[in-house]
Coordinates of C-alpha atoms in Angstrom, one line a residue:
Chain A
X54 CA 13.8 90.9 37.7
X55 CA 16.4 88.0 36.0
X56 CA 15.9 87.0 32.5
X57 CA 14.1 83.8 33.5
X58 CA 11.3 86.4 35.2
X59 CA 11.2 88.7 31.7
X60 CA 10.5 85.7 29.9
X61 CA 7.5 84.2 31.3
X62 CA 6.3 88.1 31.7
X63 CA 6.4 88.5 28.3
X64 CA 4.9 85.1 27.3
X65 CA 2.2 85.7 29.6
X66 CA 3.2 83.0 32.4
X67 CA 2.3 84.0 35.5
X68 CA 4.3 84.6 38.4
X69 CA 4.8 82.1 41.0
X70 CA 1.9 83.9 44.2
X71 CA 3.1 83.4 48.0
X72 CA 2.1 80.0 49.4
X73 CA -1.3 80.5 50.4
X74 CA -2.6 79.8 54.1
X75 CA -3.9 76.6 55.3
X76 CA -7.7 77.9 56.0
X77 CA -8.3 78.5 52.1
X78 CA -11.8 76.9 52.5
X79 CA -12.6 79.9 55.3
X80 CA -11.6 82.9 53.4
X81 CA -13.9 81.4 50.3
X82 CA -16.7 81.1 52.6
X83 CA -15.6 84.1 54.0
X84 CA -15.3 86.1 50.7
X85 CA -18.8 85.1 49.0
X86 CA -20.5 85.4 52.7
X87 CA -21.5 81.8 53.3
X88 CA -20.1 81.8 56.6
X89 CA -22.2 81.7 59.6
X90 CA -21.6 84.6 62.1
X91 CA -19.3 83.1 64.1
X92 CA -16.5 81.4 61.5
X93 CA -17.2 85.1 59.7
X94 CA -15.7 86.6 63.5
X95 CA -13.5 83.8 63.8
X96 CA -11.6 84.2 60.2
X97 CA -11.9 88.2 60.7
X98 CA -9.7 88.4 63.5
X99 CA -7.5 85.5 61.8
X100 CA -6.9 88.0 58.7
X101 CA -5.7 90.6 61.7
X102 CA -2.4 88.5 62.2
X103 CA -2.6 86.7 58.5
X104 CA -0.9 89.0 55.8
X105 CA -1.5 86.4 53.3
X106 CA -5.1 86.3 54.0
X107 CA -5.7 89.7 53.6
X108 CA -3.7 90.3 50.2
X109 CA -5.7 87.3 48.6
X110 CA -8.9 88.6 50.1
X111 CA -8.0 92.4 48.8
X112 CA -6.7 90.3 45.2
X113 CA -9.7 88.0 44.7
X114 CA -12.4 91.1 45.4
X115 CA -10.7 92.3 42.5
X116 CA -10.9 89.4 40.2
X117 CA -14.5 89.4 41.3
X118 CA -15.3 92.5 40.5
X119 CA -14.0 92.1 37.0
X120 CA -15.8 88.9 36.7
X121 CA -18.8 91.1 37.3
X122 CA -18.5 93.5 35.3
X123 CA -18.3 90.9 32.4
X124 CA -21.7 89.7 33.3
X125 CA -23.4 92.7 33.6
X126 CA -22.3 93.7 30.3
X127 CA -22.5 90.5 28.4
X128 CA -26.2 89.1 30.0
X129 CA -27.5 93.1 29.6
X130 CA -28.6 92.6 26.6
X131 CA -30.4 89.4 26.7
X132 CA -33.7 89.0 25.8
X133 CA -35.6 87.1 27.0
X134 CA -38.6 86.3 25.1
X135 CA -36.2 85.3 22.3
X136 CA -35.4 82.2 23.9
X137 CA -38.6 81.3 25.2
X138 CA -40.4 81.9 22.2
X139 CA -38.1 79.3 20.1
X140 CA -37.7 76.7 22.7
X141 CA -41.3 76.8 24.6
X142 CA -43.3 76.4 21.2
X143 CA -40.7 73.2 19.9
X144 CA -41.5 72.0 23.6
X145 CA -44.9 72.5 23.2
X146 CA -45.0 70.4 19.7
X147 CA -43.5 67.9 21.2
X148 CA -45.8 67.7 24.5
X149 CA -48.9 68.2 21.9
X150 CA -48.0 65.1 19.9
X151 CA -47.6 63.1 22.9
X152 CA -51.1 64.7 23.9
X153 CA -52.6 63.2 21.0
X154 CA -51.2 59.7 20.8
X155 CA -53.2 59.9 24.6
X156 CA -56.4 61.4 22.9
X157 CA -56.5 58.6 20.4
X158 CA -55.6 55.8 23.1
X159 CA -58.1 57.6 25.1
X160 CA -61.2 58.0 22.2
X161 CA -60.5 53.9 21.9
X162 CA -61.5 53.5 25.1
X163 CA -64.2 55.1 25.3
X164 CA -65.9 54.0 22.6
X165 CA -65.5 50.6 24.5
X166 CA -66.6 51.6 27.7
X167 CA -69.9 53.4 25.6
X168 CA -70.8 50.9 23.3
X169 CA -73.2 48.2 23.3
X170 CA -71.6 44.9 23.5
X171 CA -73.0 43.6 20.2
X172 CA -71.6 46.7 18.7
X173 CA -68.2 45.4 21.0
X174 CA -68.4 41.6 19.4
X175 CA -68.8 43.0 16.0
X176 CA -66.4 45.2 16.4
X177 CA -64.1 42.4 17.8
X178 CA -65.2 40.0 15.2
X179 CA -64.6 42.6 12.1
X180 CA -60.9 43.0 13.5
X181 CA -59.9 39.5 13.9
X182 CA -60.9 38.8 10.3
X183 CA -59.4 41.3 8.8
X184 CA -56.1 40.9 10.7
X185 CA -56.3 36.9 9.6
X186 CA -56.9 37.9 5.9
X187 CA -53.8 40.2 6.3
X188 CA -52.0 37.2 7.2
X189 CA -53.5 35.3 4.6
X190 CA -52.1 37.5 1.8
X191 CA -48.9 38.0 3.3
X192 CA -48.8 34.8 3.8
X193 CA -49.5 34.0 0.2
X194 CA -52.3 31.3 1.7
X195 CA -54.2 29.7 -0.7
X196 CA -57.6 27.9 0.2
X197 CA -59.0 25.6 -2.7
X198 CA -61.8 23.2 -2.3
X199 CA -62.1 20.4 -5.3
X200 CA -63.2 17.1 -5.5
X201 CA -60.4 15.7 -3.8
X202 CA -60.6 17.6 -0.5
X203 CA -60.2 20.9 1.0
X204 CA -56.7 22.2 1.0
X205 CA -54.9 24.5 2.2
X206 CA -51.2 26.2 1.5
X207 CA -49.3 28.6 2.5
X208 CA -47.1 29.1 -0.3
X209 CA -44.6 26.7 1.4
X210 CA -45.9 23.5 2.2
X211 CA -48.9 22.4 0.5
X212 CA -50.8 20.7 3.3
X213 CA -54.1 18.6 2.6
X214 CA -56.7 19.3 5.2
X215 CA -59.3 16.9 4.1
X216 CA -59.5 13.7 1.6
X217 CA -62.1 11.9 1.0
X218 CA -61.9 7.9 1.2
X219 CA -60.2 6.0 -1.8
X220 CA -62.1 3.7 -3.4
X221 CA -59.8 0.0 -3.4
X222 CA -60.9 -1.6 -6.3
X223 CA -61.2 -5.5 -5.4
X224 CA -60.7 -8.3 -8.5
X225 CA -63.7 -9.7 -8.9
X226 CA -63.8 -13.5 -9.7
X227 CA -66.2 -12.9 -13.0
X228 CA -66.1 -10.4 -15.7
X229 CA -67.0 -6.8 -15.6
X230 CA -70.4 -7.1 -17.4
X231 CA -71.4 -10.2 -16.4
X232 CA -73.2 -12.2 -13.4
X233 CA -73.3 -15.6 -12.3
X234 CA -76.5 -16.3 -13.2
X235 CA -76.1 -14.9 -16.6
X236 CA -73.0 -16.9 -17.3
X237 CA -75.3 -20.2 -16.2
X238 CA -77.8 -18.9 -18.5
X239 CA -75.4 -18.8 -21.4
X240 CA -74.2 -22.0 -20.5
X241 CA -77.5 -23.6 -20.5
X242 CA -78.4 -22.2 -24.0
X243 CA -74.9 -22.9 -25.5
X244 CA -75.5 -26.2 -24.5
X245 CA -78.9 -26.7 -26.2
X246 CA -77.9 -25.1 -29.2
X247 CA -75.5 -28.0 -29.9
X248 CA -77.6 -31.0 -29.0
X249 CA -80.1 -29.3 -31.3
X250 CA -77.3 -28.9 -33.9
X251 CA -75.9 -32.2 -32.9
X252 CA -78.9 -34.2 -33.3
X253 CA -79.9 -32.5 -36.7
X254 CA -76.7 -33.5 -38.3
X255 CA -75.8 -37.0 -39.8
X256 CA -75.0 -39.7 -38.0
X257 CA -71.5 -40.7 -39.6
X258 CA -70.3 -37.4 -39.7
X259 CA -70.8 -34.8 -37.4
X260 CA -68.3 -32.7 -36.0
X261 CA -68.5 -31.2 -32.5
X262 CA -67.0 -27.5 -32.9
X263 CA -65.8 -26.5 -29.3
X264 CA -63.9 -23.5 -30.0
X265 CA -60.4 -23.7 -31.2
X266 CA -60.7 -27.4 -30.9
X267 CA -62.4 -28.8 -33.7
X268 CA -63.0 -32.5 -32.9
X269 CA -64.6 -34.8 -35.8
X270 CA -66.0 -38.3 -35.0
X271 CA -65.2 -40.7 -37.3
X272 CA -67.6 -44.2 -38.0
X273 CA -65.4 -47.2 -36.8
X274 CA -66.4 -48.8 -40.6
X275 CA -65.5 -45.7 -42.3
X276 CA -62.3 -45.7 -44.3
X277 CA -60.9 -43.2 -42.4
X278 CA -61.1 -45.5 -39.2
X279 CA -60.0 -48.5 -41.4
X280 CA -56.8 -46.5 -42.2
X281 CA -55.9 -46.8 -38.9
X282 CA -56.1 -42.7 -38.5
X283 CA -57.2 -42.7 -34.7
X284 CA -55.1 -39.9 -34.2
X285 CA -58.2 -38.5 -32.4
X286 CA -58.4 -38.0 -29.0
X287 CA -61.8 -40.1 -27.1
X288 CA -63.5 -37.3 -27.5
X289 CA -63.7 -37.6 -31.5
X290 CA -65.7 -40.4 -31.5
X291 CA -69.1 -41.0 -33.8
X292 CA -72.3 -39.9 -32.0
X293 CA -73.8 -42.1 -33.6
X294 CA -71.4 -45.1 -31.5
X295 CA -72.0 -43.2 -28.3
X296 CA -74.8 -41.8 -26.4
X297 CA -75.1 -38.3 -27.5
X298 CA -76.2 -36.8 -23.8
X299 CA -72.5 -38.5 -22.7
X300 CA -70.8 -36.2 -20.9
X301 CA -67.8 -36.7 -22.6
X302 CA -69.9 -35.0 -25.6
X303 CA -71.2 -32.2 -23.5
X304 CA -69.1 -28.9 -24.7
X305 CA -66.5 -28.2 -21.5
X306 CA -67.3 -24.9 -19.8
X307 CA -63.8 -23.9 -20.1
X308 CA -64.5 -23.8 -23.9
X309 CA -67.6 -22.1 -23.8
X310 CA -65.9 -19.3 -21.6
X311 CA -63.1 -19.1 -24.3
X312 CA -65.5 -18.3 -27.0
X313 CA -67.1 -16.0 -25.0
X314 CA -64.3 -13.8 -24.9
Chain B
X207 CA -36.6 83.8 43.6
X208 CA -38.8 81.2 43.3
X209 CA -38.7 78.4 46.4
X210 CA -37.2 74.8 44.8
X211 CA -40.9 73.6 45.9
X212 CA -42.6 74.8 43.1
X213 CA -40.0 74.3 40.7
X214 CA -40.8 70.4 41.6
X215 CA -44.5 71.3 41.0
X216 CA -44.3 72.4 38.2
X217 CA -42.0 69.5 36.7
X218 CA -44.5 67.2 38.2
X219 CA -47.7 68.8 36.6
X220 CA -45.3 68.6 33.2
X221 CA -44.8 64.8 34.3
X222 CA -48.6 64.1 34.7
X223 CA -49.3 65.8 31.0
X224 CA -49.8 69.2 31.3
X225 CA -48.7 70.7 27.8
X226 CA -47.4 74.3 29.4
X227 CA -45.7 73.4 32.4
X228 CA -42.6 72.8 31.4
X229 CA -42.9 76.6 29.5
X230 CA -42.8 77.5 32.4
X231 CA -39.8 76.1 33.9
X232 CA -38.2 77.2 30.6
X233 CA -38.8 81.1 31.6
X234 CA -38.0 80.6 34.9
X235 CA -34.5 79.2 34.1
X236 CA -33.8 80.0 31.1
X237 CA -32.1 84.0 31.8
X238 CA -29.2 81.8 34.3
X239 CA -28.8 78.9 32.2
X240 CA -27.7 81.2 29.8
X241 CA -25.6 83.2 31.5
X242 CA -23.8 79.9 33.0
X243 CA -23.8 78.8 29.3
X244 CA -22.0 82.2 28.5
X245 CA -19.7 82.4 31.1
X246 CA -18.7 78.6 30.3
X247 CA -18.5 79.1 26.5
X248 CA -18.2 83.0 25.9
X249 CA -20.4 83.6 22.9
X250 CA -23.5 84.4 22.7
X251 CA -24.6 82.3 19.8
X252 CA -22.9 79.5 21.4
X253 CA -24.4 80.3 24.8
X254 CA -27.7 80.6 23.0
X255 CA -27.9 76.7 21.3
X256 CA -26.3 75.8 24.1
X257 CA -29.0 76.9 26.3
X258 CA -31.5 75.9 24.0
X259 CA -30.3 72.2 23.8
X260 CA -30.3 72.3 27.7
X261 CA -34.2 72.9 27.7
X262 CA -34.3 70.3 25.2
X263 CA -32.5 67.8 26.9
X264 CA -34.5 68.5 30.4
X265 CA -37.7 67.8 28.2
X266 CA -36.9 64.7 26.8
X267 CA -35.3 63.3 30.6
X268 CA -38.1 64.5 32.0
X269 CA -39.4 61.3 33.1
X270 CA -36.1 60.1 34.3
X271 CA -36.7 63.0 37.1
X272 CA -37.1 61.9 40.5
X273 CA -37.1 65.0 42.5
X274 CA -34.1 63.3 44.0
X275 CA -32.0 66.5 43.3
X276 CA -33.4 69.7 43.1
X277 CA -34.9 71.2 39.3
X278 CA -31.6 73.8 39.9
X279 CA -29.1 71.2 40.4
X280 CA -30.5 69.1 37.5
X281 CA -30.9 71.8 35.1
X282 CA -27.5 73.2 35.9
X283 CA -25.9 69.7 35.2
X284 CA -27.6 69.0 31.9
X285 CA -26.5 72.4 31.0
X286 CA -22.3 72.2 31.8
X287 CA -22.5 69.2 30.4
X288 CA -23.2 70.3 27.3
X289 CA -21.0 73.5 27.8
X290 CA -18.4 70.8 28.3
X291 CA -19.2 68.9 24.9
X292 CA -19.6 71.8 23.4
X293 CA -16.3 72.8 24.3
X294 CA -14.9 69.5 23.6
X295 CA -16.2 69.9 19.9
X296 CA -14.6 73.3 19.6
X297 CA -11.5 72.6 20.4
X298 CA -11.2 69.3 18.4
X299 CA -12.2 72.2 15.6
X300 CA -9.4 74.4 17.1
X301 CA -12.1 77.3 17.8
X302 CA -11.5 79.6 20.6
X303 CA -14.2 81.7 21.9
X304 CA -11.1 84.9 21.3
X305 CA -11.6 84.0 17.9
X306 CA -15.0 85.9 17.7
X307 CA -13.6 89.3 19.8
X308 CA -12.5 90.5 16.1
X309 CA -15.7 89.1 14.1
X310 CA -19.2 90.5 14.0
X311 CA -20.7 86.9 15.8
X312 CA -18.5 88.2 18.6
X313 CA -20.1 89.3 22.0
X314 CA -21.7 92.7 22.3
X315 CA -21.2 94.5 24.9
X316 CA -23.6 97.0 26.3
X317 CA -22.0 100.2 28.2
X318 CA -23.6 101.7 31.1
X319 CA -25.2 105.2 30.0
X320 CA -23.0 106.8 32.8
X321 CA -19.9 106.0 31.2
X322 CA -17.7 108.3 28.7
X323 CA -17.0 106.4 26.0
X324 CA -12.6 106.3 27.4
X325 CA -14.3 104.5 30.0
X326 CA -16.4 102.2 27.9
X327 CA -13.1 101.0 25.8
X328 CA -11.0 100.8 29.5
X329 CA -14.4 98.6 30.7
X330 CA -14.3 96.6 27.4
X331 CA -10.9 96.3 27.4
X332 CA -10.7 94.4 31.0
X333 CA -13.3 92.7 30.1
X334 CA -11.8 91.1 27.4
X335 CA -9.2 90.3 29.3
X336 CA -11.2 88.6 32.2
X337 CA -12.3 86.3 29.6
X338 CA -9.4 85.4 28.0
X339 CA -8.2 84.7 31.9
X340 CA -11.6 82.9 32.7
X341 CA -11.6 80.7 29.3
X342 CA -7.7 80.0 30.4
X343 CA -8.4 78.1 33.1
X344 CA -9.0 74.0 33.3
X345 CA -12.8 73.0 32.7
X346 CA -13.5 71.4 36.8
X347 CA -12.3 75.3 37.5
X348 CA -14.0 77.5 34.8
X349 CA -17.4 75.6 35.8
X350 CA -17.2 76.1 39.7
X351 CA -16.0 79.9 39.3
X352 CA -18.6 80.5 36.5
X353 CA -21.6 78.5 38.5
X354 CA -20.5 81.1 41.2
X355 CA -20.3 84.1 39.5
X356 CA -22.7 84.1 36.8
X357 CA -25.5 81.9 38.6
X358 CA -24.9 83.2 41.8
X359 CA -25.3 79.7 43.4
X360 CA -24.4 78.4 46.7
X361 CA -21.5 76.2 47.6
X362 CA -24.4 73.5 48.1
X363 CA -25.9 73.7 45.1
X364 CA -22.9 73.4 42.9
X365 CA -22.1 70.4 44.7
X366 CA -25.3 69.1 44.4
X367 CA -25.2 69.9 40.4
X368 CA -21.9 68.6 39.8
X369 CA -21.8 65.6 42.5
X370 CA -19.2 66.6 44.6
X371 CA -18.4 67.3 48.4
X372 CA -18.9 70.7 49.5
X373 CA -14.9 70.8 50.8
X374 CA -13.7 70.0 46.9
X375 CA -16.1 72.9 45.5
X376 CA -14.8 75.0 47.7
X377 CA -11.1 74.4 47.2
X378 CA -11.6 74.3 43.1
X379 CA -12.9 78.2 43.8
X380 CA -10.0 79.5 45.6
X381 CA -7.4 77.3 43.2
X382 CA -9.7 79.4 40.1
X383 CA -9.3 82.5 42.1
X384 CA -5.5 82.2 42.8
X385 CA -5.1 81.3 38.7
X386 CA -7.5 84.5 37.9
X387 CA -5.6 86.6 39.8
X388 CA -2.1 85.5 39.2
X389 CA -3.1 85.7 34.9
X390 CA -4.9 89.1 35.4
X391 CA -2.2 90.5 37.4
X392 CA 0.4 89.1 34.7
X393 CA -2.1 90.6 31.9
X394 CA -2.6 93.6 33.8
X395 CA 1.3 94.4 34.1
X396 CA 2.2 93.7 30.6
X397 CA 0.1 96.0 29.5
X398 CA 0.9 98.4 31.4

């Protein structure tokens, strides 16, 4: 043995094994008896003239038989019912939960396939309303019906569902207050009230009062009209010089509405 | 054994809701999926959660099951696959199942009554190194050999479990048996 040989020995390389025969895949067959008959009668008078053959058959019965002595001493003391009793009861958790997510699934059936259908509606009915007040809160809806409408948010948008009509306030061509035939009316006494207080007063003097317009008449032989002061407009003439139903005497309407205001 | 057939039956009366038929699929299987779980991985604890995650895993994929594969071959799958990340996981940790041969988590073996006790430390002792040869090799190898010697399954059905052709399962176990063999031999001459 050379020194190359000594030192794989001692390192526990092994040695290099003549080169095996070509019908490897016979012998195993051979070896663990999966052969048929004849390829087992075949390879034994092949291992007649095959040295090879018959040293590795001879060598791997060996190996084999170690091999099997390993098992029968390390699986001789198994025990069964030790691993079946930890893995067959977690296996038999598991299958029982799965059993009763079924029996659950299949009591809810049932109970529709047995019920009445009213009892069905109701039942229907009870579960849509809760579910849409779940929503409703997560939601943070809000629902509120005042005099302006029903509205409703959901804590985003503020949406009106319902308004009622606006009311359009239109001008109107007379006062708040008053109607047309009550302005006539005051008209019509307004107007008497000064012939009555126009006729009662005397004849060289008498001063029509419309409003903010104080007109006086003035007698044409008065000294006032002597001294030329005609700054007076037609209108501030006598009543005694004119006719006092003129129209020119009658208070305007305009000036009757301006002390009406 | 039980026939494949009613290993579907039952999966399918645990499809359509009944609670204890998957129990029963669980003590059906659960005495190999451990020992494939132990072979992979080589402690028991290990072996044990492994096993138990297995069962786990089958329960929740249950109604991804479409008795295209057989329950074996699906079972065995889920369970090297998490041998594998298992695996993975450990030796990211740098844990090796050797490190438990000194600890009191380690394996325990059980002598046969007929031996003397010389013979029980000579059994132990080339059993220890079996599995030091066994957790040596690459994972595609350690699961073929281990499907084959601790399930006992057929060339088929690890091809079936680990989707591949019957010719690659079959050349994986003679490449494991040629590396077995050379490492025991190599084991078995140094300490001598």
């Amino acid at each position: 043995m050379n020194k190359e040989m000594r030192d794989k020995k001692m390192q526990g390389i092994p040695e290099e094994l003549p080169e095996p025969c070509a019908r490897a895949e016979e012998l195993v067959a051979y070896l663990y008896r999966e052969a048929n008959d004849a390829e087992a009668q075949e390879f034994e008078a092949h291992t007649q003239h095959c040295e090879s053959c018959r040293t590795e058959l001879a060598a791997f019965a060996q190996v084999r038989g170690s091999i099997d002595e390993w098992r029968q001493q390390s699986l001789g003391f198994l025990g069964s019912p030790a691993l079946a009793a930890e893995v067959v009861p977690a296996l038999d958790a598991a299958a029982a939960k799965q059993a009763r997510k079924r029996s659950a699934l299949a009591a809810l059936r049932e109970f529709f396939t047995l019920s009445p259908m009213w009892m069905r509606a109701a039942t229907v009915a009870v579960s849509v309303c809760v579910c849409a007040l779940v929503v409703m809160i997560v939601a943070r809806a809000e629902v509120r019906w005042d005099a302006s409408g029903i509205s409703f948010s959901t804590g985003v948008s503020r949406e009106r569902v319902v308004e009622r009509t606006r009311t359009v306030e239109v001008e109107k061509p007379v006062k708040v207050g008053y109607s047309k035939e009550e302005m006539e009316q005051m008209v019509e006494a307004r107007v008497r009230q000064e012939r009555e207080s126009f006729q009662k007063r005397p004849a060289q003097e008498a001063t029509i009062t419309t409003g903010t317009r104080p007109r006086t008449a003035v007698a044409r032989n008065s000294p006032q009209f002597a001294s030329g002061d005609r700054a007076r407009t037609p209108s501030q003439q006598t009543v005694a010089q004119r006719d006092p139903l003129s129209e020119e005497d009658l208070p305007r309407l305009y000036d009757l509405l301006g002390e009406t205001n | 054994m039980e026939t494949l057939t009613s290993d579907e039956q039952i999966v399918w009366r645990a499809l359509a809701g009944d609670a204890d038929a998957f129990g029963e699929i669980v003590q059906r299987w659960e005495r190999r999926i451990f020992a494939l779980a132990f072979g992979m991985l080589g402690r028991e604890e290990e072996a044990r959660d492994a096993t138990q995650e297995t069962f786990f895993a089958a329960f929740r994929n249950l109604r991804s099951f479409r008795g295209e594969a057989k329950v074996s071959s699906w079972l065995h799958r889920i369970a090297i696959n998490q041998c594998i990340t298992r695996q993975r996981r450990a030796k990211v940790r740098g844990e090796t199942a050797l490190e438990d041969e000194t600890s009191s988590e380690g394996t325990t073996f059980l002598a046969p009554a007929h031996q003397s006790p010389a013979q029980a430390a000579e059994s132990q002792e080339r059993t220890l190194l079996v599995r030091r040869a066994v957790s040596a090799l690459p994972p595609e190898l350690r699961e073929v050999i281990v499907m084959k010697e601790f399930e006992e399954l057929t060339f088929q059905e690890i091809a079936d479990a680990l989707d591949l052709p019957l010719s690659t399962v079959k050349s994986r176990l003679y490449t494991a048996l040629r590396q077995l063999r050379m490492r025991l031999e190599g084991q078995g001459a140094e300490a001598a």
